[in-house]
XYZ file of C-alpha atoms in Angstrom:
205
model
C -15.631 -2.133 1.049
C -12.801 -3.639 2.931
C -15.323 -5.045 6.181
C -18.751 -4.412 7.560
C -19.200 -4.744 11.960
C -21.736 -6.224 13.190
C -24.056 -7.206 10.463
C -25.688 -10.373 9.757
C -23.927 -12.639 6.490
C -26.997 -11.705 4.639
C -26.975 -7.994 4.678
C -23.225 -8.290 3.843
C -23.815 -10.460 1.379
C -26.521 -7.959 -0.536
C -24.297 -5.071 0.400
C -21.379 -6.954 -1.124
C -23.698 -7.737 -4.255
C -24.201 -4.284 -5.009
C -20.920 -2.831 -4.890
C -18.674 -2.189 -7.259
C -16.092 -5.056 -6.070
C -15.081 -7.846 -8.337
C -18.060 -10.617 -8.476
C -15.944 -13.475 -7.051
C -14.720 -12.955 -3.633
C -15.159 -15.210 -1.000
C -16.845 -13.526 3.008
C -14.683 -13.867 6.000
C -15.889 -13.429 9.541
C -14.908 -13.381 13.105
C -16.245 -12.314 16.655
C -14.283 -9.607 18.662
C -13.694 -9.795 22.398
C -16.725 -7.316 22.558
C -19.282 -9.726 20.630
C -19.106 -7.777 17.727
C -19.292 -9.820 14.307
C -17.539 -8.253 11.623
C -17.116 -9.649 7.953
C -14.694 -8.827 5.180
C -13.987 -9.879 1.618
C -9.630 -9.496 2.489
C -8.964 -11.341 4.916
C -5.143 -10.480 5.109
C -6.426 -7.492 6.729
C -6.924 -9.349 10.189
C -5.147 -13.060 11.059
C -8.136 -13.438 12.997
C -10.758 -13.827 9.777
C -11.979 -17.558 9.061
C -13.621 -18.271 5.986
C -17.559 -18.676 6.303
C -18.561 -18.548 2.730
C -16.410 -19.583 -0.641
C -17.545 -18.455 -4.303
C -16.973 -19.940 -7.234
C -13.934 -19.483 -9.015
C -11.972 -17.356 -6.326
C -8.565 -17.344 -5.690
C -7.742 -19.067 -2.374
C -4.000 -18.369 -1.361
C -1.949 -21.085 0.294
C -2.014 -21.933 4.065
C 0.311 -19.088 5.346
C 0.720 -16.985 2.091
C 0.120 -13.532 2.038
C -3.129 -12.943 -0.638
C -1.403 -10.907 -3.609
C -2.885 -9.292 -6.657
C -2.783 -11.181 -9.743
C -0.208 -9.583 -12.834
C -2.959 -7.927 -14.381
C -4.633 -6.208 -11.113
C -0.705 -4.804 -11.258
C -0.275 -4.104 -14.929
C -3.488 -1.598 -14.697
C -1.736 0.942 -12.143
C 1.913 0.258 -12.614
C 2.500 3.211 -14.582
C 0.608 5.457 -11.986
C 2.550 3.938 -9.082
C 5.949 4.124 -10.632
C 5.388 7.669 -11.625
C 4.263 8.279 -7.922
C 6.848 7.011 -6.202
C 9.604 8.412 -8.331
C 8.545 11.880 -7.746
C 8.241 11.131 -3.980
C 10.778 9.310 -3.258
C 9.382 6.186 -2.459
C 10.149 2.385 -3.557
C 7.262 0.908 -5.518
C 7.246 -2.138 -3.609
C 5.919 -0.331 -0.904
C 3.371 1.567 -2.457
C 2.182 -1.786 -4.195
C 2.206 -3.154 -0.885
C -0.251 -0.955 0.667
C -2.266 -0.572 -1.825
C -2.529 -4.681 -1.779
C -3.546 -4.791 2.284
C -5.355 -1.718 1.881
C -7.997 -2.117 -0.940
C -7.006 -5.707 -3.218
C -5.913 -3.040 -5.949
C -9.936 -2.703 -5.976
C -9.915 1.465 -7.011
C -13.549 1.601 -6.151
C -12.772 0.162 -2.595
C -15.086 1.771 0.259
C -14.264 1.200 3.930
C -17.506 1.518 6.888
C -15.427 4.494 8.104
C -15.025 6.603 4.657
C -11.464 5.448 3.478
C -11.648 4.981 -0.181
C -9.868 4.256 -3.015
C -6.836 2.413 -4.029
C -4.636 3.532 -0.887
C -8.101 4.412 1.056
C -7.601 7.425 1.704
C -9.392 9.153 4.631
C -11.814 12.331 3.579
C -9.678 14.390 5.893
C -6.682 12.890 4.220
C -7.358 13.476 0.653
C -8.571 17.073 0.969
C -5.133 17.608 3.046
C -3.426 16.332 -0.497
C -5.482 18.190 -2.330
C -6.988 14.771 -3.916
C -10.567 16.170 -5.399
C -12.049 13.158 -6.881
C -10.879 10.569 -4.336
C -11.738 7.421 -6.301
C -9.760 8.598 -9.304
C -6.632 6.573 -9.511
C -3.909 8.957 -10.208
C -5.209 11.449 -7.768
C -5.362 8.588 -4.886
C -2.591 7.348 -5.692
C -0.364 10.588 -5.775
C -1.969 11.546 -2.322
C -1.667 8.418 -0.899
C 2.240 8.113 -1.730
C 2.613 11.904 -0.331
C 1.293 10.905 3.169
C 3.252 7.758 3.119
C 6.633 9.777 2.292
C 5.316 12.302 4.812
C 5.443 9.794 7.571
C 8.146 8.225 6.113
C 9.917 11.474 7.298
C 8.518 11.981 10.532
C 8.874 8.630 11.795
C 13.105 9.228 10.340
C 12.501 6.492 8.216
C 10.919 3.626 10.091
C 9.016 2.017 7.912
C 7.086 -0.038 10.709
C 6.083 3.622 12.750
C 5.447 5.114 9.173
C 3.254 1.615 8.160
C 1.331 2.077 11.770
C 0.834 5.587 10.956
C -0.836 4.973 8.002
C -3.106 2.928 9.045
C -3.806 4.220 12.955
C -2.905 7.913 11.928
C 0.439 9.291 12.790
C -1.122 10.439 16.378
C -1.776 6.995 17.454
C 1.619 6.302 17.151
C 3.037 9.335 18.669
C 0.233 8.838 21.687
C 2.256 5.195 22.116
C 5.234 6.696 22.429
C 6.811 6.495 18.470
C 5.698 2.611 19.076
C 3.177 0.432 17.127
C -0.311 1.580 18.496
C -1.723 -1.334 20.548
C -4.763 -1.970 18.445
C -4.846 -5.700 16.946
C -5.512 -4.635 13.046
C -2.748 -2.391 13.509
C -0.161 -5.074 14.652
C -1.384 -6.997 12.415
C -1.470 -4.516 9.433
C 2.425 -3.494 9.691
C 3.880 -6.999 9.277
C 1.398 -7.857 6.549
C 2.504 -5.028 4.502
C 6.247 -5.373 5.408
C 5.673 -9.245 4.100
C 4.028 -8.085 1.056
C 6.563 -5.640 0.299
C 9.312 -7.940 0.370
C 7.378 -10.208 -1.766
C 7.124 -7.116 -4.486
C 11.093 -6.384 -4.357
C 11.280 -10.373 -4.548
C 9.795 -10.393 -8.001
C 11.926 -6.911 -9.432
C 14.650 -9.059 -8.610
């Protein structure tokens, strides 16, 4: 459940008790230029989140730090993502960088719009992969890593276009002209994950 729109910090909060997220995560909101309150658990996802409610326990990353997953979030899908992106052709950094902005390494992770999963996959998405049980790890993560390397290829390697793609849909970014889609979670999504992934070849070094 990556963010809810505008619902009140008690619903979320009962919504967020319920699901099948970790127990300690701390509830970021903000208010968009339409008055619309929305609330998240990651705030990486959007520079605009403040923090409105801390648990216990949780991490808190430092001022200007990109959140990352902790070894053992890793260690639990390494194997999956290095088989992926070996037989796709992609690096691993990147497909541990997605999977970081998109769901926290959270495999149960369950957008308001129906993306879900590790790489949160869109229905549409994951029956165009063939992915049949969309929360199951492998299958997630061997569809997500074939739509990456597919726009990988259309967008002749861009990472950025392919990045925007991936989270705006490949027809956003054709519509603005093989450009970055002007939608603010989108230009803020593609540097996040382009920081994250150099932070992931950082540490193979």
């Amino acid at each position: 459940m990556r963010w809810f729109t505008a619902c009140s910090l008690a619903a979320f909060s009962a919504a967020f008790s319920l699901s099948p997220l970790p127990a300690l995560a701390d509830i970021y909101s903000f208010t968009d230029e339409r008055g619309v309150v929305h609330f998240t658990n990651l705030p990486h996802l959007d520079r605009r989140y403040k923090l409105i409610r801390r648990e216990a326990g949780s991490r808190v990353p430092r001022s200007g730090q990109a959140w990352m997953p902790t070894e053992a979030d890793i260690r639990k899908f390494s194997s999956i993502i290095e088989t992926a992106s070996r037989s796709h052709g992609l690096e691993p950094a990147l497909v541990q960088a997605v999977i970081t902005a998109e769901s926290g390494f959270n495999p149960n992770a369950l957008s308001r719009k129906g993306a879900s999963g590790l790489m949160q996959l869109m229905p549409d998405t994951a029956r165009r992969y063939g992915v049949q049980n969309i929360f199951d790890p492998v299958e997630n993560i061997h569809g997500g890593v074939r739509y990456l390397k597919d726009l990988m290829a259309m967008f002749n390697g861009d990472m950025r276009l392919a990045l925007a793609g991936y989270n705006a849909g490949e027809n956003a970014v054709i519509r603005a002209g093989h450009r970055i889609p002007p939608y603010p979670e989108t230009q803020n999504y593609v540097p996040k994950v382009i920081d994250i992934y150099h932070k992931f070849r950082a540490r193979k070094g």
